[in-house]
mmCIF file of C-alpha atoms and ligand atoms in Angstrom:
data_model
loop_
_atom_site.group_PDB
_atom_site.id
_atom_site.type_symbol
_atom_site.label_atom_id
_atom_site.label_comp_id
_atom_site.label_asym_id
_atom_site.label_seq_id
_atom_site.Cartn_x
_atom_site.Cartn_y
_atom_site.Cartn_z
ATOM 1 C CA MET A 1 -0.022 -0.065 -0.023
ATOM 2 C CA SER A 2 1.616 3.212 -1.075
ATOM 3 C CA HIS A 3 -0.795 5.527 0.575
ATOM 4 C CA LEU A 4 -2.032 5.288 4.230
ATOM 5 C CA GLU A 5 -4.630 8.009 4.566
ATOM 6 C CA PRO A 6 -7.177 6.997 2.058
ATOM 7 C CA ALA A 7 -7.102 3.357 3.089
ATOM 8 C CA GLU A 8 -8.585 4.335 6.309
ATOM 9 C CA ARG A 9 -11.676 5.631 4.647
ATOM 10 C CA LYS A 10 -14.859 3.839 5.510
ATOM 11 C CA GLY A 11 -17.496 2.895 2.919
ATOM 12 C CA PRO A 12 -17.316 3.189 -0.793
ATOM 13 C CA GLN A 13 -14.585 4.986 -2.498
ATOM 14 C CA PRO A 14 -15.501 8.550 -3.431
ATOM 15 C CA ARG A 15 -16.835 9.082 -6.996
ATOM 16 C CA VAL A 16 -15.529 11.732 -9.156
ATOM 17 C CA LEU A 17 -16.958 13.218 -12.315
ATOM 18 C CA VAL A 18 -14.225 14.425 -14.657
ATOM 19 C CA VAL A 19 -15.785 17.055 -17.227
ATOM 20 C CA GLU A 20 -13.233 17.713 -20.012
ATOM 21 C CA ASP A 21 -13.662 17.685 -23.611
ATOM 22 C CA GLU A 22 -10.110 16.818 -24.478
ATOM 23 C CA ASP A 23 -9.803 13.057 -24.537
ATOM 24 C CA ASP A 24 -6.213 12.783 -23.541
ATOM 25 C CA ILE A 25 -6.467 14.824 -20.388
ATOM 26 C CA ARG A 26 -9.762 13.165 -19.398
ATOM 27 C CA THR A 27 -8.217 9.761 -19.795
ATOM 28 C CA LEU A 28 -5.116 10.958 -18.044
ATOM 29 C CA VAL A 29 -7.126 12.154 -15.047
ATOM 30 C CA ARG A 30 -9.360 9.203 -14.950
ATOM 31 C CA TYR A 31 -6.417 6.758 -15.019
ATOM 32 C CA ASN A 32 -4.695 8.628 -11.999
ATOM 33 C CA LEU A 33 -7.888 8.838 -9.972
ATOM 34 C CA GLU A 34 -8.604 5.090 -10.526
ATOM 35 C CA GLN A 35 -5.058 4.258 -9.435
ATOM 36 C CA GLU A 36 -5.807 6.084 -6.290
ATOM 37 C CA GLY A 37 -9.091 3.923 -5.809
ATOM 38 C CA PHE A 38 -11.626 6.693 -6.780
ATOM 39 C CA ARG A 39 -14.631 5.665 -8.973
ATOM 40 C CA VAL A 40 -14.808 7.998 -11.873
ATOM 41 C CA ASP A 41 -17.476 9.145 -14.277
ATOM 42 C CA GLU A 42 -16.879 11.171 -17.335
ATOM 43 C CA ALA A 43 -18.416 13.948 -19.393
ATOM 44 C CA ARG A 44 -17.264 15.821 -22.530
ATOM 45 C CA ASP A 45 -19.256 18.997 -22.073
ATOM 46 C CA GLY A 46 -21.346 21.071 -19.619
ATOM 47 C CA ALA A 47 -24.729 19.626 -20.667
ATOM 48 C CA GLY A 48 -23.357 15.949 -20.392
ATOM 49 C CA ALA A 49 -22.001 16.801 -16.868
ATOM 50 C CA TYR A 50 -25.236 18.181 -15.820
ATOM 51 C CA GLU A 51 -27.050 15.072 -17.062
ATOM 52 C CA SER A 52 -24.575 12.694 -15.289
ATOM 53 C CA ILE A 53 -24.860 14.712 -12.046
ATOM 54 C CA ARG A 54 -28.700 14.422 -12.228
ATOM 55 C CA ARG A 55 -28.393 10.637 -12.694
ATOM 56 C CA ARG A 56 -25.984 10.037 -10.065
ATOM 57 C CA LEU A 57 -24.594 12.649 -7.630
ATOM 58 C CA PRO A 58 -20.761 12.502 -7.427
ATOM 59 C CA ASP A 59 -18.722 13.279 -4.453
ATOM 60 C CA ALA A 60 -16.524 15.713 -6.439
ATOM 61 C CA LEU A 61 -16.303 17.410 -9.874
ATOM 62 C CA VAL A 62 -13.182 18.029 -11.952
ATOM 63 C CA LEU A 63 -14.316 20.751 -14.292
ATOM 64 C CA ASP A 64 -12.536 22.185 -17.188
ATOM 65 C CA LEU A 65 -13.097 25.682 -17.734
ATOM 66 C CA MET A 66 -13.001 25.594 -21.507
ATOM 67 C CA LEU A 67 -15.928 23.368 -22.719
ATOM 68 C CA PRO A 68 -17.887 23.299 -25.917
ATOM 69 C CA GLY A 69 -21.425 24.476 -25.399
ATOM 70 C CA MET A 70 -22.048 25.383 -21.765
ATOM 71 C CA PRO A 71 -18.719 26.764 -20.304
ATOM 72 C CA GLY A 72 -17.359 25.502 -17.056
ATOM 73 C CA LEU A 73 -18.122 28.657 -15.121
ATOM 74 C CA GLU A 74 -21.676 28.504 -16.295
ATOM 75 C CA LEU A 75 -22.121 24.918 -15.038
ATOM 76 C CA CYS A 76 -20.455 25.806 -11.911
ATOM 77 C CA GLN A 77 -22.831 28.751 -11.198
ATOM 78 C CA LYS A 78 -25.804 26.448 -12.101
ATOM 79 C CA LEU A 79 -24.727 23.821 -9.787
ATOM 80 C CA ARG A 80 -24.198 26.289 -6.939
ATOM 81 C CA ALA A 81 -27.766 27.636 -7.380
ATOM 82 C CA GLU A 82 -29.430 24.237 -6.764
ATOM 83 C CA ALA A 83 -29.839 22.720 -3.378
ATOM 84 C CA ALA A 84 -28.624 19.217 -4.059
ATOM 85 C CA THR A 85 -25.367 20.478 -5.585
ATOM 86 C CA HIS A 86 -24.550 23.612 -3.812
ATOM 87 C CA LEU A 87 -22.057 22.044 -1.674
ATOM 88 C CA LEU A 88 -20.481 19.559 -4.227
ATOM 89 C CA PRO A 89 -16.837 19.965 -4.197
ATOM 90 C CA ILE A 90 -15.522 21.384 -7.426
ATOM 91 C CA VAL A 91 -11.946 21.708 -8.706
ATOM 92 C CA MET A 92 -11.570 23.586 -11.892
ATOM 93 C CA LEU A 93 -8.965 23.058 -14.490
ATOM 94 C CA THR A 94 -7.836 26.082 -16.355
ATOM 95 C CA ALA A 95 -5.498 26.166 -19.349
ATOM 96 C CA LYS A 96 -4.646 29.874 -18.791
ATOM 97 C CA GLY A 97 -3.742 30.205 -15.167
ATOM 98 C CA SER A 98 -4.255 33.986 -15.401
ATOM 99 C CA GLU A 99 -5.369 35.960 -12.411
ATOM 100 C CA VAL A 100 -8.728 36.609 -13.934
ATOM 101 C CA ASP A 101 -9.540 33.027 -14.592
ATOM 102 C CA ARG A 102 -8.501 32.152 -11.008
ATOM 103 C CA ILE A 103 -10.502 34.784 -9.312
ATOM 104 C CA LEU A 104 -13.486 34.193 -11.654
ATOM 105 C CA GLY A 105 -13.461 30.364 -10.831
ATOM 106 C CA LEU A 106 -13.310 30.917 -7.205
ATOM 107 C CA GLU A 107 -16.047 33.650 -7.318
ATOM 108 C CA MET A 108 -18.203 31.223 -9.307
ATOM 109 C CA GLY A 109 -18.040 28.759 -6.624
ATOM 110 C CA ALA A 110 -15.333 26.514 -7.461
ATOM 111 C CA ASP A 111 -13.447 25.146 -4.444
ATOM 112 C CA ASP A 112 -10.101 24.925 -5.885
ATOM 113 C CA TYR A 113 -8.451 25.342 -9.295
ATOM 114 C CA ILE A 114 -5.249 23.784 -10.927
ATOM 115 C CA VAL A 115 -3.473 25.273 -13.952
ATOM 116 C CA LYS A 116 -2.581 23.104 -17.037
ATOM 117 C CA PRO A 117 -0.332 21.414 -17.489
ATOM 118 C CA PHE A 118 -0.641 19.981 -14.003
ATOM 119 C CA SER A 119 0.794 17.002 -12.306
ATOM 120 C CA PRO A 120 -1.789 14.241 -11.959
ATOM 121 C CA ARG A 121 -0.610 13.739 -8.483
ATOM 122 C CA GLU A 122 -1.195 17.240 -7.426
ATOM 123 C CA LEU A 123 -4.585 17.077 -8.982
ATOM 124 C CA VAL A 124 -5.427 13.956 -6.725
ATOM 125 C CA ALA A 125 -4.074 15.855 -3.733
ATOM 126 C CA ARG A 126 -6.280 18.771 -4.436
ATOM 127 C CA ILE A 127 -9.387 16.487 -4.816
ATOM 128 C CA ARG A 128 -8.687 14.780 -1.521
ATOM 129 C CA ALA A 129 -8.322 18.161 0.139
ATOM 130 C CA VAL A 130 -11.785 19.452 -1.281
ATOM 131 C CA LEU A 131 -13.241 16.080 -0.250
ATOM 132 C CA ARG A 132 -11.929 16.318 3.234
ATOM 133 C CA ARG A 133 -13.325 19.883 3.684
ATOM 134 C CA ALA A 134 -16.595 18.781 2.374
ATOM 135 C CA ASN A 135 -16.731 15.801 4.715
ATOM 136 C CA ALA A 136 -15.782 18.008 7.579
ATOM 137 C CA GLN A 137 -18.600 20.381 6.768
ATOM 138 C CA GLY A 138 -21.329 18.050 5.706
ATOM 139 C CA ALA A 139 -20.670 15.098 8.299
ATOM 140 C CA PRO A 140 -23.963 13.311 8.307
ATOM 141 C CA ALA A 141 -24.896 14.149 11.926
ATOM 142 C CA ALA A 142 -24.244 17.832 11.319
ATOM 143 C CA GLY A 143 -26.772 18.270 8.455
ATOM 144 C CA PRO A 144 -29.866 20.169 9.072
ATOM 145 C CA VAL A 145 -32.751 17.977 9.859
ATOM 146 C CA TYR A 146 -36.534 18.688 9.274
ATOM 147 C CA GLU A 147 -38.634 16.638 11.648
ATOM 148 C CA ARG A 148 -42.348 16.854 11.986
ATOM 149 C CA GLY A 149 -44.712 14.167 12.908
ATOM 150 C CA ARG A 150 -44.071 11.126 10.841
ATOM 151 C CA LEU A 151 -41.669 12.907 8.405
ATOM 152 C CA ARG A 152 -37.928 13.189 8.896
ATOM 153 C CA MET A 153 -35.517 14.667 6.269
ATOM 154 C CA ASP A 154 -31.834 14.990 6.725
ATOM 155 C CA MET A 155 -30.671 17.690 4.364
ATOM 156 C CA GLY A 156 -26.988 16.625 4.806
ATOM 157 C CA THR A 157 -27.513 12.985 3.810
ATOM 158 C CA TYR A 158 -30.373 13.382 1.648
ATOM 159 C CA GLU A 159 -32.251 10.611 3.683
ATOM 160 C CA VAL A 160 -36.010 10.772 4.070
ATOM 161 C CA PHE A 161 -37.792 8.726 6.606
ATOM 162 C CA VAL A 162 -41.739 8.371 6.797
ATOM 163 C CA ASP A 163 -43.043 6.642 9.880
ATOM 164 C CA GLY A 164 -39.416 5.626 10.718
ATOM 165 C CA LYS A 165 -38.905 3.847 7.235
ATOM 166 C CA GLN A 166 -36.339 5.152 4.841
ATOM 167 C CA ARG A 167 -37.855 6.162 1.456
ATOM 168 C CA GLN A 168 -35.748 6.131 -1.776
ATOM 169 C CA LEU A 169 -36.341 9.421 -3.339
ATOM 170 C CA CYS A 170 -34.324 10.615 -6.381
ATOM 171 C CA LEU A 171 -32.574 13.783 -6.135
ATOM 172 C CA ARG A 172 -35.253 15.925 -7.866
ATOM 173 C CA GLU A 173 -37.940 14.441 -5.678
ATOM 174 C CA PHE A 174 -35.835 15.167 -2.646
ATOM 175 C CA GLU A 175 -35.395 18.799 -3.787
ATOM 176 C CA LEU A 176 -39.061 19.167 -4.530
ATOM 177 C CA LEU A 177 -40.037 17.914 -1.145
ATOM 178 C CA ARG A 178 -37.330 20.099 0.631
ATOM 179 C CA PHE A 179 -38.791 23.089 -1.117
ATOM 180 C CA PHE A 180 -42.273 22.212 0.045
ATOM 181 C CA VAL A 181 -41.241 21.678 3.658
ATOM 182 C CA GLU A 182 -39.424 25.076 3.588
ATOM 183 C CA HIS A 183 -42.422 26.876 1.895
ATOM 184 C CA PRO A 184 -45.389 25.295 3.632
ATOM 185 C CA MET A 185 -49.025 26.413 2.935
ATOM 186 C CA ARG A 186 -48.302 28.698 -0.037
ATOM 187 C CA VAL A 187 -49.694 27.777 -3.471
ATOM 188 C CA TYR A 188 -47.017 27.429 -6.220
ATOM 189 C CA SER A 189 -47.896 26.944 -9.819
ATOM 190 C CA ARG A 190 -46.051 24.460 -11.973
ATOM 191 C CA GLU A 191 -43.988 27.108 -13.661
ATOM 192 C CA GLN A 192 -42.874 28.648 -10.352
ATOM 193 C CA LEU A 193 -41.840 25.107 -9.150
ATOM 194 C CA LEU A 194 -39.968 24.548 -12.338
ATOM 195 C CA ASP A 195 -38.090 27.873 -11.827
ATOM 196 C CA LEU A 196 -37.449 27.472 -8.013
ATOM 197 C CA VAL A 197 -36.728 23.678 -7.796
ATOM 198 C CA TRP A 198 -35.312 22.827 -11.256
ATOM 199 C CA GLY A 199 -33.849 26.075 -12.213
ATOM 200 C CA ARG A 200 -33.863 27.310 -15.694
ATOM 201 C CA ASP A 201 -33.651 24.033 -17.269
ATOM 202 C CA VAL A 202 -34.920 24.300 -20.839
ATOM 203 C CA PHE A 203 -35.493 20.569 -21.266
ATOM 204 C CA VAL A 204 -38.328 20.216 -18.812
ATOM 205 C CA GLU A 205 -41.879 21.166 -19.218
ATOM 206 C CA PRO A 206 -44.529 21.837 -16.561
ATOM 207 C CA ARG A 207 -45.948 18.365 -16.754
ATOM 208 C CA THR A 208 -42.545 17.098 -15.180
ATOM 209 C CA VAL A 209 -43.714 18.743 -11.914
ATOM 210 C CA ASP A 210 -46.913 16.644 -12.016
ATOM 211 C CA VAL A 211 -44.736 13.459 -12.491
ATOM 212 C CA HIS A 212 -42.635 14.212 -9.562
ATOM 213 C CA VAL A 213 -45.377 15.224 -7.479
ATOM 214 C CA ARG A 214 -47.160 11.776 -8.189
ATOM 215 C CA ARG A 215 -43.968 9.982 -7.327
ATOM 216 C CA LEU A 216 -43.510 12.010 -4.165
ATOM 217 C CA ARG A 217 -46.908 11.254 -3.040
ATOM 218 C CA ARG A 218 -46.425 7.480 -3.360
ATOM 219 C CA GLN A 219 -43.460 7.816 -1.084
ATOM 220 C CA ILE A 220 -44.849 10.106 1.672
ATOM 221 C CA GLU A 221 -48.668 10.146 1.633
ATOM 222 C CA ARG A 222 -50.646 7.580 3.641
ATOM 223 C CA ASP A 223 -53.018 7.031 0.715
ATOM 224 C CA ASP A 224 -51.636 8.624 -2.502
ATOM 225 C CA SER A 225 -55.040 8.535 -4.038
ATOM 226 C CA LYS A 226 -56.202 10.991 -1.219
ATOM 227 C CA PRO A 227 -53.187 13.287 -0.773
ATOM 228 C CA GLU A 228 -53.173 15.124 2.504
ATOM 229 C CA LEU A 229 -49.556 16.490 2.298
ATOM 230 C CA ILE A 230 -49.171 17.712 -1.189
ATOM 231 C CA LEU A 231 -52.407 19.169 -2.089
ATOM 232 C CA THR A 232 -53.543 20.001 -5.574
ATOM 233 C CA VAL A 233 -54.968 23.461 -5.991
ATOM 234 C CA ARG A 234 -57.110 23.166 -9.067
ATOM 235 C CA SER A 235 -55.935 25.151 -12.121
ATOM 236 C CA VAL A 236 -53.286 26.707 -10.016
ATOM 237 C CA GLY A 237 -50.731 24.271 -8.891
ATOM 238 C CA TYR A 238 -49.593 22.664 -5.517
ATOM 239 C CA ARG A 239 -49.334 23.452 -1.909
ATOM 240 C CA PHE A 240 -47.828 21.536 1.017
ATOM 241 C CA ASN A 241 -49.813 21.118 4.151
ATOM 242 C CA PRO A 242 -47.500 20.142 7.114
ATOM 243 C CA GLN A 243 -50.486 19.809 9.471
ATOM 244 C CA ALA A 244 -51.288 16.593 8.080
ATOM 245 C CA LEU A 245 -47.915 15.141 9.337
ATOM 246 C CA GLY A 246 -49.445 15.065 12.685
HETATM 247 CA CA1 CA B 1 -11.061 21.684 -22.663
#
């Protein structure tokens, strides 16, 4: 064993999403991360990265600044604006290394940056450092918890319990439920929910909200054919009624 520290880590090895359009660099980063025991996902552009994150939330992101389509900075800002990813550790790659890039990257929410050409070993060290910081911040017990009646939500670990039983919510369902518990009783239209929970994502239509509400009801309502928690307000939208939690 060449490294002592990571071997002590409990649970599965952290998963890193590498976002870079240059195949050589992406492959190099992947190889070095895998050598160190990380699990690696890859994306070639910002949109692909965003999709990958929605499918499976990584523990950290290596994000190249220069990407086709959605630039790295824009993706970074987008991730920072969403509840599920606003703490996701991000290490930016930049080809320029100018002061402007560095400051911009950090202002846009990157946790660290590394200048090309970089030593893979240094990149791995940076990733470990941001993961350590993130773990210290978001240690499971330290996450804020919403608890009322039969519902318990841990915002740090994304766990949801109903009547003491854990429910498997996808990221978006979790975010939607979090939005509801944080904004009880008020009525929101589908368009508002899209804006506030999904962000400005051009690929989704208002009907998506209904699909997620249906799935969420199946997970949290006593009887999803007679919802008491997420109420439909006809021809307007939805509202969350925490009183029904007991
Ligand atoms: Ca690039």
